[in-house]
Coordinates of C-alpha atoms and ligand atoms in Angstrom, one line a residue:
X24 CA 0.0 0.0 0.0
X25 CA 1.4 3.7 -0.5
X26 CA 0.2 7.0 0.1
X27 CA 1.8 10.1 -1.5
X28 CA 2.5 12.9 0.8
X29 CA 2.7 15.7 -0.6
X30 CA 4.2 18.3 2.5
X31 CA 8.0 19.1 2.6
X32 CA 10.1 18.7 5.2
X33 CA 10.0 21.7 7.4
X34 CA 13.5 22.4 7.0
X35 CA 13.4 24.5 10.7
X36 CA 13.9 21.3 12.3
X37 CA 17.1 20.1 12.6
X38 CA 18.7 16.9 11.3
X39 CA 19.6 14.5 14.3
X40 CA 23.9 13.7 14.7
X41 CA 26.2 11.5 17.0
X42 CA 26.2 14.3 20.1
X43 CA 22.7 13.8 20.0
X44 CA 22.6 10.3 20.3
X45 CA 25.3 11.1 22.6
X46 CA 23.3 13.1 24.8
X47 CA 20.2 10.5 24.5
X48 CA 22.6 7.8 26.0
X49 CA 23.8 9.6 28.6
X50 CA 20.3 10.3 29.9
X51 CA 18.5 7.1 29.1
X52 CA 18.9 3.8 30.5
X53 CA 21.1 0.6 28.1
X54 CA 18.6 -0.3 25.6
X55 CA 16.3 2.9 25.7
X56 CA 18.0 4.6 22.9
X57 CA 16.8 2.6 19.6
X58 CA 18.9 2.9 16.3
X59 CA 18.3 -0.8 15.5
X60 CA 16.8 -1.0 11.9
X61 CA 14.7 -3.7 12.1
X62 CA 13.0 -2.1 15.4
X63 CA 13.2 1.0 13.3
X64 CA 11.5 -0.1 10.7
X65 CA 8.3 -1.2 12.5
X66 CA 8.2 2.1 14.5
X67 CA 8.8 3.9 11.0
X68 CA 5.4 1.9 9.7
X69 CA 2.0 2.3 10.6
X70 CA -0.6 -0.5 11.0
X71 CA -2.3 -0.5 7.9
X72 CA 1.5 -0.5 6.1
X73 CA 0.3 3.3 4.7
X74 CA 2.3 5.6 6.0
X75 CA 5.8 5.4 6.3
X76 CA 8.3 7.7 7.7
X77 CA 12.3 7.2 8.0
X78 CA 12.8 8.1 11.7
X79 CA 16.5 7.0 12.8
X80 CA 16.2 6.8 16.3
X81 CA 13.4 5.5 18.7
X82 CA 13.3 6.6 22.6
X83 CA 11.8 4.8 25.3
X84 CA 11.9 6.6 28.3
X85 CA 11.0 4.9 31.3
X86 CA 9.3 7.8 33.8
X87 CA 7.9 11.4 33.3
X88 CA 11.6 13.1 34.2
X89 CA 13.4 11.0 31.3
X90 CA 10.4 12.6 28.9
X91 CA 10.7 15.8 30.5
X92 CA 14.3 15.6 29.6
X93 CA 14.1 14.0 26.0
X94 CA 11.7 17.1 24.9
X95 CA 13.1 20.0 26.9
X96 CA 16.6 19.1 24.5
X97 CA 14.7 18.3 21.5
X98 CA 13.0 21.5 21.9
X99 CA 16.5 23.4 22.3
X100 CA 18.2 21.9 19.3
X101 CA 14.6 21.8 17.1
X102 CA 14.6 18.2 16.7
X103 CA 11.1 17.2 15.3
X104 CA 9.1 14.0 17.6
X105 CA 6.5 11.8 17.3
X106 CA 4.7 10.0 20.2
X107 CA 3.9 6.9 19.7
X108 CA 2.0 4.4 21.4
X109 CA 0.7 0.9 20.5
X110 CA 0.8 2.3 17.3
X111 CA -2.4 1.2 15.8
X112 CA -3.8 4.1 14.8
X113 CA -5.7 4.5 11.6
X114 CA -4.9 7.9 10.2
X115 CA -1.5 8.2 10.3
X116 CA -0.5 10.2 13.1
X117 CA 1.7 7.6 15.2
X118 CA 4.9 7.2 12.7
X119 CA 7.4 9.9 11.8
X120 CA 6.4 11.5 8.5
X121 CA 10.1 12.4 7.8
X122 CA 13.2 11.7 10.6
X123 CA 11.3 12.5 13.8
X124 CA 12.4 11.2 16.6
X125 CA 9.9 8.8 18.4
X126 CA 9.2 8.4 21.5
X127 CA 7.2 5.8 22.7
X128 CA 6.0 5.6 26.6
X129 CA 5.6 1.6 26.4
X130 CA 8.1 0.9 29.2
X131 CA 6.3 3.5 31.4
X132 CA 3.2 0.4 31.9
X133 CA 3.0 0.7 36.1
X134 CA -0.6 1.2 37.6
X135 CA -0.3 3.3 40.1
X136 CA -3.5 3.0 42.5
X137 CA -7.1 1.8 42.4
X138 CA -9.4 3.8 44.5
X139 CA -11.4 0.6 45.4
X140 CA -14.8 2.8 46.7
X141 CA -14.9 5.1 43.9
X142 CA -13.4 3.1 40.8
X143 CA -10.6 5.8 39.9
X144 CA -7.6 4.1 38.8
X145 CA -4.3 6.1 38.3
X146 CA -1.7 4.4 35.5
X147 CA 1.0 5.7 33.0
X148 CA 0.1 5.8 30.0
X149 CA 2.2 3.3 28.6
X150 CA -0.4 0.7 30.0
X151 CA -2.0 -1.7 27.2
X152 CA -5.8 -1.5 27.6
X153 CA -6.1 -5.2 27.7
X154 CA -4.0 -5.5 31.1
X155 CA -5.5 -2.3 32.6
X156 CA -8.9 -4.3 32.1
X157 CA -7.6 -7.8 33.5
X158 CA -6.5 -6.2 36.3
X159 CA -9.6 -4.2 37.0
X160 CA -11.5 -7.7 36.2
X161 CA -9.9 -8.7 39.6
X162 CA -11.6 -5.8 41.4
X163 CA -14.8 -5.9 39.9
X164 CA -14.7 -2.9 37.7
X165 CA -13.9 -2.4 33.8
X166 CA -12.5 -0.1 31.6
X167 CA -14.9 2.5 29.7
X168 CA -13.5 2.5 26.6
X169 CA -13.3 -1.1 24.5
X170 CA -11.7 -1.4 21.2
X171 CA -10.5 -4.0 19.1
X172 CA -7.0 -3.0 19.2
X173 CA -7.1 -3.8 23.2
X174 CA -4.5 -6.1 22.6
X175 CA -1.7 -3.7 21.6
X176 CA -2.8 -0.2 22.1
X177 CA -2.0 2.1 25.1
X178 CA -4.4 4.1 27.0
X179 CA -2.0 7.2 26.4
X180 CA -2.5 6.6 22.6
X181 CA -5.9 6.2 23.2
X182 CA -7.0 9.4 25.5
X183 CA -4.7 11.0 22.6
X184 CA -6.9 9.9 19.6
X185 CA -10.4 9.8 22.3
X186 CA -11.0 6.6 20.8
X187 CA -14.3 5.8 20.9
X188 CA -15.0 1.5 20.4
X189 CA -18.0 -0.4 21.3
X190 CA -18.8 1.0 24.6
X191 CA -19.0 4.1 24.0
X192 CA -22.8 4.2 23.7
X193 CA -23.2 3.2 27.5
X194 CA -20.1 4.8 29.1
X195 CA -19.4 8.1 27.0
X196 CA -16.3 9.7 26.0
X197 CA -13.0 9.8 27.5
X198 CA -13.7 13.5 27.7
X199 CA -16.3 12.3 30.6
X200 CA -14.8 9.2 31.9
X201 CA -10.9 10.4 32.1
X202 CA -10.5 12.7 35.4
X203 CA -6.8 13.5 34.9
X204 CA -3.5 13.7 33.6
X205 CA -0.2 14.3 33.8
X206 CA 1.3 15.9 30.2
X207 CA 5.3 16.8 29.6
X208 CA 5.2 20.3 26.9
X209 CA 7.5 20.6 24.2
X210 CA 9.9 22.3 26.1
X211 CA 10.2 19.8 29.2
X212 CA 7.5 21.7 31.6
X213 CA 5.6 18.4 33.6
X214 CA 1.9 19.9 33.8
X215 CA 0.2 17.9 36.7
X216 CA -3.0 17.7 36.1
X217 CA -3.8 14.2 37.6
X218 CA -6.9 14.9 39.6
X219 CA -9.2 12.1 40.9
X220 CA -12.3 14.5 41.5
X221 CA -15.6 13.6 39.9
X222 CA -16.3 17.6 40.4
X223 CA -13.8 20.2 40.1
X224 CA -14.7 23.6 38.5
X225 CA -11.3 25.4 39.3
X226 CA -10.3 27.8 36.0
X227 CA -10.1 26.4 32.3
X228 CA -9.9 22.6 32.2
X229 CA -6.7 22.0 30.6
X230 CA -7.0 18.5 30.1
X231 CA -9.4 18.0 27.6
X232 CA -7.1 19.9 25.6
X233 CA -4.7 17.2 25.3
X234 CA -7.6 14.3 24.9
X235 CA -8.0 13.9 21.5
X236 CA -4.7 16.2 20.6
X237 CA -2.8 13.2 18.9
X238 CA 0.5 14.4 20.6
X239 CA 0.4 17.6 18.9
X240 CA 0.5 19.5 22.5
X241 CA 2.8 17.0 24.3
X242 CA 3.6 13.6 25.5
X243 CA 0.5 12.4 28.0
X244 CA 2.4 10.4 31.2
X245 CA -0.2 9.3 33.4
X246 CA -3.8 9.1 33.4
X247 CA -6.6 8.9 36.3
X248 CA -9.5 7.3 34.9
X249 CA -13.0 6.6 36.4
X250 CA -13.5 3.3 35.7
X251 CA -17.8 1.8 36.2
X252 CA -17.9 -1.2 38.2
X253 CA -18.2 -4.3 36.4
X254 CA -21.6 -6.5 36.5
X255 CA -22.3 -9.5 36.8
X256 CA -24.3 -10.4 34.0
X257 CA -23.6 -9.7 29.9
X258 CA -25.8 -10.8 26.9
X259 CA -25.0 -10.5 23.8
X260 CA -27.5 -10.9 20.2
X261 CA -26.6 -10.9 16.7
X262 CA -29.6 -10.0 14.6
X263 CA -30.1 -9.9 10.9
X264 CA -31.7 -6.6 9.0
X265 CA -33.4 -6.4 5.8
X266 CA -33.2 -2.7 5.0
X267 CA -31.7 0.3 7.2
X268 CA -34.5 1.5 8.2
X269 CA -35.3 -1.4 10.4
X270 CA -32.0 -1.1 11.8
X271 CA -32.3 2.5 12.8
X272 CA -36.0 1.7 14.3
X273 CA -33.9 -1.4 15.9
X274 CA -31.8 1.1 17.7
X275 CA -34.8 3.6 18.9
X276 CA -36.7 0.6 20.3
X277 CA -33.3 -0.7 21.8
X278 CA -32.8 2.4 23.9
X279 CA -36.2 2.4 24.8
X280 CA -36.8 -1.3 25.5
X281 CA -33.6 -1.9 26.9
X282 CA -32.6 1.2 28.9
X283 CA -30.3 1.0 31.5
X284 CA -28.6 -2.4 30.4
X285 CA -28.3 -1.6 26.8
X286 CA -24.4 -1.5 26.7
X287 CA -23.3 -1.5 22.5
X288 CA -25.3 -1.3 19.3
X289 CA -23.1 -2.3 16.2
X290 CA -23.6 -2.8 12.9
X291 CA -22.5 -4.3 10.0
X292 CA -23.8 -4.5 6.2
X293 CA -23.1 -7.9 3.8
X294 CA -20.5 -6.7 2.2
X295 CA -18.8 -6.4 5.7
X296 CA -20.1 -9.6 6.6
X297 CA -19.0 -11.1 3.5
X298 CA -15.6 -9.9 3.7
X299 CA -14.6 -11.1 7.0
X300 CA -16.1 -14.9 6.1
X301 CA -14.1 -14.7 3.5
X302 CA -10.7 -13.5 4.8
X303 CA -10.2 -14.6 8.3
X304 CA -10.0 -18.3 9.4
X305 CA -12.3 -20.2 11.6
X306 CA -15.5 -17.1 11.4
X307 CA -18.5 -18.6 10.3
X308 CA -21.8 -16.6 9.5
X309 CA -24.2 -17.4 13.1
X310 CA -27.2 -17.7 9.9
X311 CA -25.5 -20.3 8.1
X312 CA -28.7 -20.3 5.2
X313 CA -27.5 -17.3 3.7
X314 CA -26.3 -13.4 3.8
X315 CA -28.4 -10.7 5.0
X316 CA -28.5 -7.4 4.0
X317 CA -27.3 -6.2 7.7
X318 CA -26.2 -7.4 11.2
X319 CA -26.8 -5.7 14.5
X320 CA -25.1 -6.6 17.6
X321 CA -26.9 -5.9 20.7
X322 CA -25.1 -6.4 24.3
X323 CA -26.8 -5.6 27.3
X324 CA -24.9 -5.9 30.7
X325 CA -26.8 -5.8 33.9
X326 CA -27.6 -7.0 37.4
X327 CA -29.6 -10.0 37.3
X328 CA -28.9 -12.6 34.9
X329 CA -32.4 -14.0 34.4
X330 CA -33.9 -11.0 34.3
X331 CA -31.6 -9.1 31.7
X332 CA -31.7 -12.5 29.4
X333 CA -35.8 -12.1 29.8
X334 CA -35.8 -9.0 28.4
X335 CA -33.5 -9.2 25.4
X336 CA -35.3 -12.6 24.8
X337 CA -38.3 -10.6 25.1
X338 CA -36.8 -7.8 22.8
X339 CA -35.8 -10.4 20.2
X340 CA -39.3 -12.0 19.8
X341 CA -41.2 -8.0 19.6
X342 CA -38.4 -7.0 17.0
X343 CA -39.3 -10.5 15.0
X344 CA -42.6 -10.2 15.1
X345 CA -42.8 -6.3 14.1
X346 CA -41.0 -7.3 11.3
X347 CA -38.1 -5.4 11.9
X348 CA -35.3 -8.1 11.9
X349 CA -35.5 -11.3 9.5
X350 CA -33.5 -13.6 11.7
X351 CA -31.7 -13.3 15.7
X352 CA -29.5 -15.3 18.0
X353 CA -28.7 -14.9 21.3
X354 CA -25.0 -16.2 22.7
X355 CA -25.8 -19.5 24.6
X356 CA -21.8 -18.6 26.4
X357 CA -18.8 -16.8 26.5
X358 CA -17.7 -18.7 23.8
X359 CA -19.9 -17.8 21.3
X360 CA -20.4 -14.4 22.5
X361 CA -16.8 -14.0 21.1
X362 CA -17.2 -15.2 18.3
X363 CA -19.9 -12.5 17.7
X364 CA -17.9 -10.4 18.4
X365 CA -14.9 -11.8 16.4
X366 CA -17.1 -10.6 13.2
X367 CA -17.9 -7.1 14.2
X368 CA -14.3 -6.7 15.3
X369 CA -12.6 -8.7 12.6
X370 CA -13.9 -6.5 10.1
X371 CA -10.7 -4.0 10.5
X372 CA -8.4 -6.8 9.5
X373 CA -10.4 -8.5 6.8
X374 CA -10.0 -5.1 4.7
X375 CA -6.3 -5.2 5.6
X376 CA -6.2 -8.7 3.9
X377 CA -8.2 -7.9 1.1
X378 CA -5.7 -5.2 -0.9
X379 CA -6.0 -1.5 -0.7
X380 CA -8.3 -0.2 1.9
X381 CA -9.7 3.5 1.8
X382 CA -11.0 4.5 5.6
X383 CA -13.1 7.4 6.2
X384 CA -14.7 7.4 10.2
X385 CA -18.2 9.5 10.0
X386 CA -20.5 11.2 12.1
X387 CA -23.5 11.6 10.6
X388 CA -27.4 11.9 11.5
X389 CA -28.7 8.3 11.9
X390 CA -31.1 8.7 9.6
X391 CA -28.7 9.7 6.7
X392 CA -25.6 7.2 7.6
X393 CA -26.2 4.9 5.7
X394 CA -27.1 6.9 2.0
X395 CA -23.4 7.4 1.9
X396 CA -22.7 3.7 1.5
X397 CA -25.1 3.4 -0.9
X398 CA -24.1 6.3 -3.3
X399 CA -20.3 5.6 -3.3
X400 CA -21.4 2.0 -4.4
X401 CA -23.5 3.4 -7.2
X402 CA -20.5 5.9 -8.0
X403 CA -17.7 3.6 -7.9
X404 CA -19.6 0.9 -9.3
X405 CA -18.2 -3.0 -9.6
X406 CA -14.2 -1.7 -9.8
X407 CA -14.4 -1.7 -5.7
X408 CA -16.4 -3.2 -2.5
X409 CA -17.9 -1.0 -0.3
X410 CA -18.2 -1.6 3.3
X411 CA -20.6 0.0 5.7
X412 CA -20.0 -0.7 9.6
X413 CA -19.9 0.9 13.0
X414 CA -21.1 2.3 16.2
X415 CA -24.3 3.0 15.0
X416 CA -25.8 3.7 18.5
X417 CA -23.4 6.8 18.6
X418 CA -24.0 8.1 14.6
X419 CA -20.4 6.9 14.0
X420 CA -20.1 4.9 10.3
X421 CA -17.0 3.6 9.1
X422 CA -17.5 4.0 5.2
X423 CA -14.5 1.4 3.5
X424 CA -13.7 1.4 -0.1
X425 CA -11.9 -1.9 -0.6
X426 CA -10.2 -2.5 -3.9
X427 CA -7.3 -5.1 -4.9
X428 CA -4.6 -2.0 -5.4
X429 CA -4.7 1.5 -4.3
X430 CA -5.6 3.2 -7.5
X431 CA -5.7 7.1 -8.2
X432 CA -8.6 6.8 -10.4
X433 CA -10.9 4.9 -7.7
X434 CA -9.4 7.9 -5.5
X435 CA -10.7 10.8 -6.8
X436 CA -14.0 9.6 -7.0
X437 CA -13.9 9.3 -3.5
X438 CA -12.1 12.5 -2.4
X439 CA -13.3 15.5 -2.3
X440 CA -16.6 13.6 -2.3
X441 CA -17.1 11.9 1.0
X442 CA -15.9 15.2 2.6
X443 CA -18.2 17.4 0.8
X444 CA -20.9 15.2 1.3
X445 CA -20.5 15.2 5.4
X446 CA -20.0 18.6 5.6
X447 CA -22.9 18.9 3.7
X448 CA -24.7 16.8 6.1
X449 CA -23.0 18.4 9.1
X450 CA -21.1 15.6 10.0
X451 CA -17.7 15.3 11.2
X452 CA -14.9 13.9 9.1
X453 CA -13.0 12.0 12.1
X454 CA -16.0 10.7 14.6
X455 CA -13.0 8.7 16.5
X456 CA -10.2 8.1 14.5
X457 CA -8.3 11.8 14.6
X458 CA -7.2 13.5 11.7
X459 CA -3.2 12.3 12.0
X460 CA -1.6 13.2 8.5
X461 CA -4.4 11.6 6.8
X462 CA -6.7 14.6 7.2
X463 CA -5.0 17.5 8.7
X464 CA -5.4 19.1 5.4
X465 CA -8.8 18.4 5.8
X466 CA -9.9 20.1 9.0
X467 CA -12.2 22.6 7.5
X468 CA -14.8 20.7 6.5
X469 CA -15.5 20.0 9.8
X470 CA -14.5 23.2 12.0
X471 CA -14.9 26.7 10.9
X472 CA -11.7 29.2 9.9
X473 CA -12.1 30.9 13.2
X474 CA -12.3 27.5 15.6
X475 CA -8.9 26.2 13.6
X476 CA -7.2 29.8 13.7
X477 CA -8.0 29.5 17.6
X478 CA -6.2 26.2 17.1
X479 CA -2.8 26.9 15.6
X480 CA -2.9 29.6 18.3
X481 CA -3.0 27.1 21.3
X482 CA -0.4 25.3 19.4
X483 CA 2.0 27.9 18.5
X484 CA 1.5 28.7 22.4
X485 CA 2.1 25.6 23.8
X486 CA 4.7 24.2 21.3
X487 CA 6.2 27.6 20.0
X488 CA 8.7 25.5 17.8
X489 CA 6.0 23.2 16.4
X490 CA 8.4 19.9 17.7
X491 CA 5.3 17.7 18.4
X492 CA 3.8 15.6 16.2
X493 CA 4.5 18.0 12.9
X494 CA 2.6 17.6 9.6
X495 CA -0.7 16.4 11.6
X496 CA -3.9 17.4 12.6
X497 CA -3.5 21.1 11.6
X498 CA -2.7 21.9 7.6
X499 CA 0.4 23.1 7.3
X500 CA -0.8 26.4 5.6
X501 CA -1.2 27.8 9.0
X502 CA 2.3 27.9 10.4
X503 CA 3.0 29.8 6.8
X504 CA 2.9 34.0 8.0
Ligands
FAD607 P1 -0.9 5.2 18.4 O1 -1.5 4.6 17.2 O2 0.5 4.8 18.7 O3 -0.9 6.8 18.3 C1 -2.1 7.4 18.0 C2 -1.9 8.9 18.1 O4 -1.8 9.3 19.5 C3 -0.7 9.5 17.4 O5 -1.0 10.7 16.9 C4 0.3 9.6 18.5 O6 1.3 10.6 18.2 C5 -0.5 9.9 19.7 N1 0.0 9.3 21.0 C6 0.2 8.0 21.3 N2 0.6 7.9 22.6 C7 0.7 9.2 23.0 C8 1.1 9.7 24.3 N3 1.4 9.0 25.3 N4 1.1 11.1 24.4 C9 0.7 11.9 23.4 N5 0.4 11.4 22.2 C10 0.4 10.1 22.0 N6 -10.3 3.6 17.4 C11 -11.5 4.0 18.0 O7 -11.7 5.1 18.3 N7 -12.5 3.0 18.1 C12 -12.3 1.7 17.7 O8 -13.3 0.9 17.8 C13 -11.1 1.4 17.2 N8 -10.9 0.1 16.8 C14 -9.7 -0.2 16.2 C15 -9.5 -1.5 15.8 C16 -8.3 -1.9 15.2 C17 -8.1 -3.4 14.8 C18 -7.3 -1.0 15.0 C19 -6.0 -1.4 14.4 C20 -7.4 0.3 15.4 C21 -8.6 0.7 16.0 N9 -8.9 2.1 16.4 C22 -10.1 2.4 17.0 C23 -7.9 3.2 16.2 C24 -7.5 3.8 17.5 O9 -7.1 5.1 17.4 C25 -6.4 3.1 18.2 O10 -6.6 1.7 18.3 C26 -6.0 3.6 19.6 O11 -6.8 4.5 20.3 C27 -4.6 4.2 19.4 O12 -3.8 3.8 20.5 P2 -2.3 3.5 20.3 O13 -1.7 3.4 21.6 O14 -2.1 2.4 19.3 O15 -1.7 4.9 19.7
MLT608 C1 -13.9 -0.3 14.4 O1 -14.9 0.2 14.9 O2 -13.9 -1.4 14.0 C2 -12.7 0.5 14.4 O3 -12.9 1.9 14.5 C3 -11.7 0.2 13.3 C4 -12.2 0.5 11.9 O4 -12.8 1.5 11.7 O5 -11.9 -0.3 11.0
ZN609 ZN1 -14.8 2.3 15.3

């Protein structure tokens, strides 16, 4: 896969040299200061094998004063970084565009403390989500954010993108659910900001400038998160759709019906479905008879076993006979359960197999979601397979254009288009994702000339020199007098 990148190398950054590296191994611990190429070469690469940058040196610092250190020189001598966590992001934004040096908090994995009464935990942010939630499993309390990249991504990269996942319909953003942090600036300054309070309306709330900031405003260290306790009792359905419609009424009489235990609403379309029987080994369609026009996943979490299984039982019959699904399962275990969830989540990697993948992450009205799908099938016609998926309880579509190579021709029929279109729609062009390099050039169809002038100002204030994550988010025409 390739992607052509058309922005030059800011030539104000400097080039890194041996008293560098010198200087990095005097500060860092054996084995922190990276030059290896093969290690290299996976930092330089980004998970869909996009984006590549040519980075010659890869720190891992192991506590907030190594950070503070690594930036406050970088900053002096103008040396360009990019954070970088699990590195699964999606647009970009966690490999070096040109020589940056990255610096990834992976070593800095510690919990720190689990206020057992209140469910706050305290971690650095190199923690993978996976072991954050197996060790709050032990305590009786989960994480609020759920992803399929739990495996490898960090929640430092993830309070930097605000990922979103298949929770976030019950538990809400990371903007509600993360209480604090502690963030190193460009030029080495530690801003504690790691606060445990549920209520604190004390001046400007700096931290929800750095959620969602993709490392453009500094390096996140540590992060106090509120954390719901964990119950006892999860269901899980996979439901088949004839049209959209049904799936949208699906979701109205899902909030209504289900309430308080309704805990994710996903959905797929068939050529989602299709794709990930097709490319992944050992998934097998829970309607064996044949493909339906669209899947919903329903999970409810609750109190009381019985009485959360009666009512999705309940919920399955009144949606079958209202006509609005054609066919429903419910998981009989865990087992099966994740293998349900194995198709919804799979669907990321089955596109990855397939050839050349074009992502675009939407937020759009419910009601209009879907028409997207459906027009850039009409306009690209059989030369590519368009996939529809996502969090459809929170407006969030994934629109993916998979074709056997990348292709300039199947390109511009898709850009400007699907940008025009949301903004025509008053969407927004990154629902969860970020805008990393992919879309920094693309801000403005989402956020008006005045919001991203306010923007670069915050940046150019709190990273004079522009070190941090260059080339993303913002479009480069506005560090240009
Ligand atoms: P990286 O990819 O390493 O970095 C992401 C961005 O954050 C970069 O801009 C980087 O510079 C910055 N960054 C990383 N760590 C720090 C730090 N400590 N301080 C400052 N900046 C930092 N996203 C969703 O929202 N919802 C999903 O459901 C979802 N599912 C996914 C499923 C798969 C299979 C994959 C591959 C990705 C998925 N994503 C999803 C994308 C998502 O953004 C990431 O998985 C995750 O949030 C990124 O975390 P990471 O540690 O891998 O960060
Ligand atoms: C998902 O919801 O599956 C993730 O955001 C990844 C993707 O969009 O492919
Ligand atoms: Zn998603």
């Amino acid at each position: 896969g390739s992607t052509t990148i058309n922005i030059q190398r800011n030539p104000s950054f400097s080039m890194i040299n041996s008293d560098d590296i010198n200087y990095f191994r005097d500060i860092l611990d054996d084995n922190t200061v990276i030059q290896d190429e093969d290690r290299l070469s996976s930092a330089n690469i980004d998970w869909m094998r996009k984006y590549k940058g040519s980075s010659k040196l890869l720190l891992l610092p192991k506590d907030t004063d190594e950070v503070s250190k690594i930036l406050r020189y970088c900053n002096s001598r103008r040396l360009a970084v990019v954070p970088q966590g699990g590195n699964t992001g999606l647009v970009g934004g966690s490999v070096p565009v040109y020589d940056e040096v990255i610096v990834n908090v992976g070593l800095m994995n510690k919990i720190i403390s689990l206020d057992k009464v209140s469910g706050i935990l305290k971690c650095e942010a190199g923690c993978i989500l996976q072991n954050l939630d197996s060790f709050l499993a032990n305590e009786c309390y989960l994480m609020p954010i759920d992803l399929g990249a739990k495996g490898s991504c960090q929640i430092g990269g993830n309070v930097s993108t605000n990922a979103g996942g298949l929770h976030f319909v019950r538990y809400g953003s990371l903007h509600g659910n993360v209480l604090g942090l502690e963030v190193v600036l460009a030029d080495g300054t530690v801003l504690d900001m790691l606060g445990s309070l549920r209520k604190d309306n004390t001046g400007y709330d700096l931290k929800h400038l750095f959620i969602g900031s993709e490392g453009t405003l500094g390096i996140i260290t540590k992060v106090s998160i509120l954390t719901p306790a964990r119950l006892s009792s999860t269901n899980l359905a996979f439901l088949a759709c004839e049209d959209y419609s049904s799936c949208q009424e699906l979701l109205l009489k899902a909030k209504r019906g289900l309430g308080e235990v309704l805990s994710a609403f996903e959905f797929l379309d068939t050529n989602s479905m299709d794709l990930v029987l097709d490319k992944l080994e050992g998934v097998r369609n829970p309607f064996p008879s044949s493909l339906h026009k669209f899947y919903v996943l329903i999970e409810t979490t609750g109190t009381d076993d019985s009485y959360d299984r009666a009512k999705l039982e309940t919920f399955l019959v009144n949606s079958m006979e209202g006509g609005l699904i054609s066919d429903g399962v419910i998981a009989q275990d865990i087992n099966q359960a994740s293998s349900f969830w194995r198709i919804r989540e799979g669907i990321t990697e089955a596109l990855m197999k397939a050839g050349a993948v074009y992502k675009y992450d939407l937020s759009l009205p419910v009601e209009k979601l879907y028409d997207i799908v459906v027009e850039m099938q009409l306009r690209l016609g059989s030369s590519a397979k368009v996939c529809g998926y996502g969090h459809l309880g929170d407006g969030n579509l994934h629109l993916n254009i998979s074709t056997p190579n990348y292709d300039d021709n199947v390109f511009a029929q898709i850009e400007p288009f699907v940008y025009e279109w949301t903004a025509e729609h008053r969407g927004s062009i990154s629902a969860e994702h970020g805008l990393g390099l992919m879309k920094a050039d693309k801000i403005h169809y989402s956020k008006s000339t005045e919001t991203v002038r306010l923007m670069a100002s915050i940046k150019k204030l709190v990273d004079p020199n522009g070190i941090m994550n260059p080339y993303k988010v913002l479009p480069q025409s506005i560090y240009s007098p």
